[in-house]
Each structure stands twice: as C-alpha cells, then as structure tokens.
GROMACS .gro file of C-alpha atoms in nm:
model
   91
    1MET     CA    1  -2.233   0.276  -2.106
    2LEU     CA    2  -2.193   0.028  -1.784
    3GLY     CA    3  -1.960  -0.194  -1.910
    4PHE     CA    4  -1.694   0.084  -2.017
    5TYR     CA    5  -1.735   0.237  -1.632
    6VAL     CA    6  -1.664  -0.116  -1.503
    7SER     CA    7  -1.376  -0.207  -1.706
    8ALA     CA    8  -1.192   0.150  -1.604
    9VAL     CA    9  -1.302   0.099  -1.234
   10PHE     CA   10  -1.135  -0.297  -1.273
   11THR     CA   11  -0.838  -0.102  -1.463
   12ARG     CA   12  -0.777   0.146  -1.214
   13TRP     CA   13  -0.786  -0.080  -0.915
   14TRP     CA   14  -0.531  -0.379  -1.123
   15GLN     CA   15  -0.258  -0.105  -1.162
   16ILE     CA   16  -0.277  -0.006  -0.816
   17PHE     CA   17  -0.203  -0.355  -0.712
   18ASP     CA   18   0.056  -0.404  -0.976
   19ASN     CA   19   0.253  -0.128  -0.857
   20ILE     CA   20   0.211  -0.245  -0.483
   21GLY     CA   21   0.524  -0.430  -0.416
   22TRP     CA   22   0.470  -0.824  -0.328
   23ILE     CA   23   0.718  -0.946  -0.067
   24ASP     CA   24   0.741  -1.304  -0.276
   25THR     CA   25   1.044  -1.187  -0.422
   26PRO     CA   26   1.232  -1.059  -0.161
   27CYS     CA   27   1.124  -1.346   0.122
   28LEU     CA   28   1.293  -1.567  -0.147
   29TRP     CA   29   1.627  -1.356  -0.192
   30ILE     CA   30   1.593  -1.341   0.215
   31THR     CA   31   1.579  -1.752   0.165
   32GLN     CA   32   1.880  -1.772  -0.056
   33TYR     CA   33   2.160  -1.520   0.049
   34ILE     CA   34   2.068  -1.616   0.397
   35LYS     CA   35   2.236  -1.909   0.434
   36GLY     CA   36   2.283  -2.127   0.734
   37GLU     CA   37   2.146  -2.427   0.990
   38THR     CA   38   2.239  -2.248   1.289
   39GLU     CA   39   1.967  -2.114   1.477
   40LYS     CA   40   2.100  -1.736   1.469
   41ALA     CA   41   2.075  -1.714   1.089
   42LYS     CA   42   1.733  -1.939   1.110
   43CYS     CA   43   1.627  -1.611   1.329
   44VAL     CA   44   1.750  -1.346   1.099
   45ARG     CA   45   1.547  -1.550   0.838
   46ARG     CA   46   1.243  -1.546   0.995
   47ASN     CA   47   1.284  -1.206   1.116
   48CYS     CA   48   1.314  -1.052   0.769
   49ILE     CA   49   1.056  -1.237   0.616
   50ARG     CA   50   0.806  -1.146   0.946
   51TYR     CA   51   0.908  -0.779   0.844
   52SER     CA   52   0.838  -0.777   0.540
   53ILE     CA   53   0.489  -0.952   0.621
   54LEU     CA   54   0.427  -0.714   0.822
   55THR     CA   55   0.519  -0.419   0.570
   56GLN     CA   56   0.289  -0.558   0.304
   57ALA     CA   57   0.030  -0.548   0.565
   58MET     CA   58   0.070  -0.190   0.725
   59VAL     CA   59   0.040  -0.108   0.299
   60LEU     CA   60  -0.262  -0.292   0.226
   61PHE     CA   61  -0.423  -0.169   0.566
   62LEU     CA   62  -0.351   0.238   0.421
   63LEU     CA   63  -0.484   0.101   0.095
   64PHE     CA   64  -0.797   0.004   0.171
   65SER     CA   65  -0.849   0.264   0.501
   66GLU     CA   66  -0.791   0.541   0.283
   67PHE     CA   67  -1.071   0.398   0.007
   68GLU     CA   68  -1.269   0.362   0.303
   69VAL     CA   69  -1.211   0.731   0.448
   70SER     CA   70  -1.266   0.840   0.051
   71LEU     CA   71  -1.570   0.692   0.031
   72ARG     CA   72  -1.690   0.859   0.374
   73PHE     CA   73  -1.559   1.220   0.336
   74THR     CA   74  -1.656   1.353  -0.051
   75VAL     CA   75  -1.395   1.619  -0.015
   76THR     CA   76  -1.122   1.565  -0.186
   77TRP     CA   77  -0.743   1.710  -0.126
   78GLN     CA   78  -0.752   1.969  -0.367
   79GLN     CA   79  -1.039   2.107  -0.233
   80ALA     CA   80  -0.938   2.064   0.127
   81TYR     CA   81  -0.646   2.256   0.022
   82VAL     CA   82  -0.824   2.568  -0.165
   83ASN     CA   83  -1.024   2.657   0.142
   84VAL     CA   84  -0.727   2.615   0.405
   85PHE     CA   85  -0.534   2.905   0.156
   86GLN     CA   86  -0.947   3.100   0.123
   87LEU     CA   87  -0.893   3.094   0.517
   88SER     CA   88  -0.586   3.205   0.542
   89ILE     CA   89  -0.594   3.465   0.294
   90ILE     CA   90  -0.893   3.696   0.489
   91TRP     CA   91  -0.660   3.626   0.802
   0.00000   0.00000   0.00000
C-alpha cells in the first residue's frame, strides 16, 4: 500500500515537472537565430537568455511556494469558494 502511494505521488510530481516549459530549447533557438559578433547582437542574445532564466526561476518559485502554502493551510479552494458563497447568501 505504501509503495502504491509513493508511486502515485512521484508520478504526480513527474507530470508537473514535465508540463513546466524548460528553457533549453528556446535558448538554443535564440543563439541559432540571432547571429552576429557585434556588441548589439551579443547584448540581445544575453538579455533574451537572462529573461528566459528569470521566467524559469519565477515559475519554479511559484510552484514550490504554492506547494508550501498548500501544506500550511489545509483549506482547499473549493472549501473557500463555498464559504464565500455561503457568506454572500447570508448577507
């Protein structure tokens, strides 16, 4: 029974990481399509890759912070929605 649970949790997390877009392919496209040895071309490539890295870091940060918040607060979104709906009916 424990093995089934561990397998289910691992499969869920693996699917989450598969659905996250990784920046390897876009960075290779950037270096392939923005050609040139001039300072402007190097600056454009560098900035595009920096923004890609920033985007990846923000996605991972949001993913892990959402997981920590869900561990801290046990109220699900459905329960919160029902509570708000019930309050609006009372008013």
